[in-house]
Coordinates of C-alpha atoms in Angstrom, one line a residue:
X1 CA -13.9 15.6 7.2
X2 CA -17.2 14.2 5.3
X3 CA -16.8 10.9 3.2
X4 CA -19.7 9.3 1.3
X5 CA -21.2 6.5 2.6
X6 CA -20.4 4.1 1.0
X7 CA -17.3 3.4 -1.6
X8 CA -18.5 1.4 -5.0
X9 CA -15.3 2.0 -6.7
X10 CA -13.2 -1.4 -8.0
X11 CA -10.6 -2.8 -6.0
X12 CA -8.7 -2.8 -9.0
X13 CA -6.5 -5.7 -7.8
X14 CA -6.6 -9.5 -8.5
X15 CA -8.6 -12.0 -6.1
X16 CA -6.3 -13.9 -3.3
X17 CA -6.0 -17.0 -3.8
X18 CA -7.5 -18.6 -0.3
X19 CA -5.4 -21.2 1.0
X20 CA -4.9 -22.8 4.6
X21 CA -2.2 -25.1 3.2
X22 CA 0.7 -24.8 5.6
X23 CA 3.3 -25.5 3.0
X24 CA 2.5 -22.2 1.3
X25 CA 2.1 -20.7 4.2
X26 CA 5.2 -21.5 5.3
X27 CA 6.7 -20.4 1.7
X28 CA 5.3 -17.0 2.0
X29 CA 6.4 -16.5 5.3
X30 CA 10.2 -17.6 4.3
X31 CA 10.4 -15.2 1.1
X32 CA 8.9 -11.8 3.9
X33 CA 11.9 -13.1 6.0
X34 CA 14.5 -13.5 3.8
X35 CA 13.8 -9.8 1.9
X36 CA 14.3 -8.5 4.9
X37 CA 17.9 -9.6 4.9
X38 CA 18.3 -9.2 1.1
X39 CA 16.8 -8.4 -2.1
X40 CA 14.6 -10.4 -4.4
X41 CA 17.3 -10.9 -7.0
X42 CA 19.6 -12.4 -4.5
X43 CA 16.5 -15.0 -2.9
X44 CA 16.7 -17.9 -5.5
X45 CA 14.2 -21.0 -5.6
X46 CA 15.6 -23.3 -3.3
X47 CA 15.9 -20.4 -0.7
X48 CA 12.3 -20.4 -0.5
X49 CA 12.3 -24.4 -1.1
X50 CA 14.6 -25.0 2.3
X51 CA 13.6 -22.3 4.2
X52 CA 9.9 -23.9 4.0
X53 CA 11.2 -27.2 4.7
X54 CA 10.4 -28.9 1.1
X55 CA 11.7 -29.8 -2.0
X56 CA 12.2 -27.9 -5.3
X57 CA 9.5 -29.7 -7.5
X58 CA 7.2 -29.4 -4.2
X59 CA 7.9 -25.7 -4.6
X60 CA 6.8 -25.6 -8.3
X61 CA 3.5 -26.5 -7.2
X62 CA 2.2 -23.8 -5.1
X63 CA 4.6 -21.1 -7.2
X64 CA 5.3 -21.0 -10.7
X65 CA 8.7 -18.7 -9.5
X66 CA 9.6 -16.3 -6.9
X67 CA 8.0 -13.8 -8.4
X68 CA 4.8 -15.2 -8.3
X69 CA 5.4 -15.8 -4.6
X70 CA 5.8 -12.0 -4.3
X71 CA 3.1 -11.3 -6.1
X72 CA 1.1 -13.5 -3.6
X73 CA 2.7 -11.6 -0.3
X74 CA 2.1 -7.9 -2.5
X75 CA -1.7 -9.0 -2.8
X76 CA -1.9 -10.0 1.0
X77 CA -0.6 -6.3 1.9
X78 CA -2.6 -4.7 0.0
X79 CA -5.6 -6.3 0.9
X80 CA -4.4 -4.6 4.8
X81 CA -3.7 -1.1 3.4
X82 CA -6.8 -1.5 1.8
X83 CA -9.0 -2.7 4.2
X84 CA -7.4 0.2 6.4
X85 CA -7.8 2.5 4.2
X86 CA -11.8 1.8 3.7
X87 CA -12.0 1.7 7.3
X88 CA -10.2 4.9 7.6
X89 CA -12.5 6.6 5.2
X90 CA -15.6 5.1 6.5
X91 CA -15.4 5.9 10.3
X92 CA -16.8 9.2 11.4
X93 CA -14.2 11.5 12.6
X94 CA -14.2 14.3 15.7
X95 CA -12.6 16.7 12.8
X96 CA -10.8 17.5 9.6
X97 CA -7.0 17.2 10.7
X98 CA -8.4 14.2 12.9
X99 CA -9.9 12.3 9.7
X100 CA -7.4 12.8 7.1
X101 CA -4.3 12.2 9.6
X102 CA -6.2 8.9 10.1
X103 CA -6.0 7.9 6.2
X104 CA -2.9 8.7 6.1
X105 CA -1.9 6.7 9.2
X106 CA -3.6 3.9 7.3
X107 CA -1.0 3.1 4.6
X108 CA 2.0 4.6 6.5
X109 CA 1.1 2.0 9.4
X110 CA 0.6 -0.7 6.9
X111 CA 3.3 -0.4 4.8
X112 CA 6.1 0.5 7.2
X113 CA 5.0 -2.9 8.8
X114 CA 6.4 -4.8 6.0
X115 CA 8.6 -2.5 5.0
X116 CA 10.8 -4.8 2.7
X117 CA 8.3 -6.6 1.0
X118 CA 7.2 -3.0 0.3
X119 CA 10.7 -1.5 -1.2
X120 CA 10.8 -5.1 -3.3
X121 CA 7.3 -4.7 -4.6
X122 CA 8.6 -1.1 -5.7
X123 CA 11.2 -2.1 -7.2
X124 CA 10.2 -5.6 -9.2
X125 CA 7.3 -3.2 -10.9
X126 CA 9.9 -2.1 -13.7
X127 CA 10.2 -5.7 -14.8
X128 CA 7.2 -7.6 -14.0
X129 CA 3.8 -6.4 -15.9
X130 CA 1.5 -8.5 -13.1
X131 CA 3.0 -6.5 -10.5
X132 CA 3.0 -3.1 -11.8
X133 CA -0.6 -3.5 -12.9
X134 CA -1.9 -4.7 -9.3
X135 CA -0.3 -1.6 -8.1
X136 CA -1.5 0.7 -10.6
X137 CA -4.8 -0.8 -9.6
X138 CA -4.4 -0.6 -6.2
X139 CA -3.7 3.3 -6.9
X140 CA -6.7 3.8 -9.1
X141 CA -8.7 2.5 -5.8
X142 CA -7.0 4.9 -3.3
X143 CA -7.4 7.7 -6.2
X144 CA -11.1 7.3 -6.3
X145 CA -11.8 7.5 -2.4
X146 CA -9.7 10.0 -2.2
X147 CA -11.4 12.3 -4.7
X148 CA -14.9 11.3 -4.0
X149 CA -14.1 12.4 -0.2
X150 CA -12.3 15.8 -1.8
X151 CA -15.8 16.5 -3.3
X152 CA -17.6 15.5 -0.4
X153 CA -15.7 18.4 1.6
X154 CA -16.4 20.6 -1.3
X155 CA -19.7 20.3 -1.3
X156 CA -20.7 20.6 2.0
X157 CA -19.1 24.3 2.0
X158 CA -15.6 22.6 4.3
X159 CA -13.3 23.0 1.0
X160 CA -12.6 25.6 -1.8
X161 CA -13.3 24.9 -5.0
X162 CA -9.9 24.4 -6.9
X163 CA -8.4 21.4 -9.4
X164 CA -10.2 18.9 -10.1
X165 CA -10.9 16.7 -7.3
X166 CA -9.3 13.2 -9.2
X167 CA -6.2 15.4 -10.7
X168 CA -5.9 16.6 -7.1
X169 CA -6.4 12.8 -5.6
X170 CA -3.6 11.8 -7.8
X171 CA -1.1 14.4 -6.8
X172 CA -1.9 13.3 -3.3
X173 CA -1.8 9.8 -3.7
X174 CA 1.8 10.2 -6.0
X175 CA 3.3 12.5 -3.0
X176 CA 2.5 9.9 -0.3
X177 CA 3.4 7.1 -2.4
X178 CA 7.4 8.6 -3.1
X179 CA 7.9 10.0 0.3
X180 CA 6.7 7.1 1.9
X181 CA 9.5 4.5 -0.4
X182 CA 12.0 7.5 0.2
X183 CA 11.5 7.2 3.8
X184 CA 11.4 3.3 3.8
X185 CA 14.5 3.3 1.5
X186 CA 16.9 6.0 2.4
X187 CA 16.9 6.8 -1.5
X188 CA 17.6 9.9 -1.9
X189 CA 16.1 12.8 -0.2
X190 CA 13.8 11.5 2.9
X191 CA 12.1 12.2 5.8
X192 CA 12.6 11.0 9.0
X193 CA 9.6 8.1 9.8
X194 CA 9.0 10.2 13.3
X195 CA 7.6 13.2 10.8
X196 CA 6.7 11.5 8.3
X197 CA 2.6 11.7 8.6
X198 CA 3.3 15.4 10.1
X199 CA 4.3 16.5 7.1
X200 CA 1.9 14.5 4.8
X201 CA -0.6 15.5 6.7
X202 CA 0.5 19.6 6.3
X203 CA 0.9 19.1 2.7
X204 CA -2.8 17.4 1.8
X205 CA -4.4 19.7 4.2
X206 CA -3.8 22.7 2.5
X207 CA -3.9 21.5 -1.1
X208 CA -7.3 20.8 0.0
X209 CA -8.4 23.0 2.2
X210 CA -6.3 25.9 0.9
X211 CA -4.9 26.2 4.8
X212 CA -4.1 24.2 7.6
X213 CA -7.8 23.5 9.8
X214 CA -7.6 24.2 13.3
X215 CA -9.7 21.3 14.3

């Protein structure tokens, strides 16, 4: 697996806030533990408030509301699955299955690591515009990598011509994206996490490559 050199597409996500103020620190870290006992809707203010040791009004000014403080966690994991992503993309690789099982590693590993925060993000993007337009950011990001390294395999004679390498690139991106929340979820038809990249990993191969590589 070829990739270019170097990736000048947007991160297409808003800038983190940096902050080494152990009150919101301590905030963020109380709403990723409580959603993984409940869901967002259930979490109210003073959850977050208590569970970070401070007051209400003290909460109002590093948060304008819950949602903002999932917003916050939502850009810190992204910034992960993208950093691992680049990385993933960037590093040579000893062969085709080897490089792409490695991207796809990337945001399984990532995600699955705060798996909750994950299904809440998913789920809060039907109601909140801020949310649902980091993602679809986000996605735009992961789109263009993956296309420009489609056409990078293209070119250097390793994959077929076919669709167009973006169309392509978002197919891929969508599959990953649903089997990955119907694995985390249970929602519906899933796959079991143990095969999860397996199967990925079949699927983008030969929508590629037009077959599975031996190497």
């Amino acid at each position: 697996m070829t990739v270019p050199a170097s990736d000048s597409s947007p991160r297409g996500r808003r800038a983190v806030r940096p902050s080494g103020d152990d009150r919101e620190l301590a905030i963020l870290a109380t709403a990723e533990r409580l959603l993984a006992e409940k869901p967002l809707n259930a979490i109210s203010v003073d959850d977050l408030a208590r569970g970070a040791g401070i007051s209400r009004p003290t909460f109002y000014f590093y948060f304008a509301s819950k949602d903002a403080v999932l917003l916050t966690l939502l850009d810190r994991v992204v910034a992960e699955a993208d950093a691992a992503s680049r990385e993933a993309f960037g590093h040579p690789a000893t062969g085709i299955r080897e490089g792409w099982r490695r991207v796809i590693t990337a945001y399984y590993e990532t995600f699955r690591a705060h798996r909750r925060l994950t299904l809440a993000g998913a789920e809060a993007r039907s109601s909140n515009a801020e949310i649902r337009d980091l993602w679809a950011g986000v996605v735009e990001t992961w789109v263009q990598r993956c296309a420009a390294a489609i056409d990078a395999e293209r070119t250097r004679g390793a994959a077929p011509a076919g669709p167009d390498a973006r169309d392509l690139a978002v197919v891929l991106t969508s599959t990953n994206e649903r089997v990955l929340y119907g694995t985390f979820s249970g929602d519906g038809p899933a796959l079991a996490e143990s095969g999860v990249v397996d199967v990925l990993l079949e699927v983008w191969l030969r929508a590629i490559y037009g077959a599975s590589p031996a190497d």
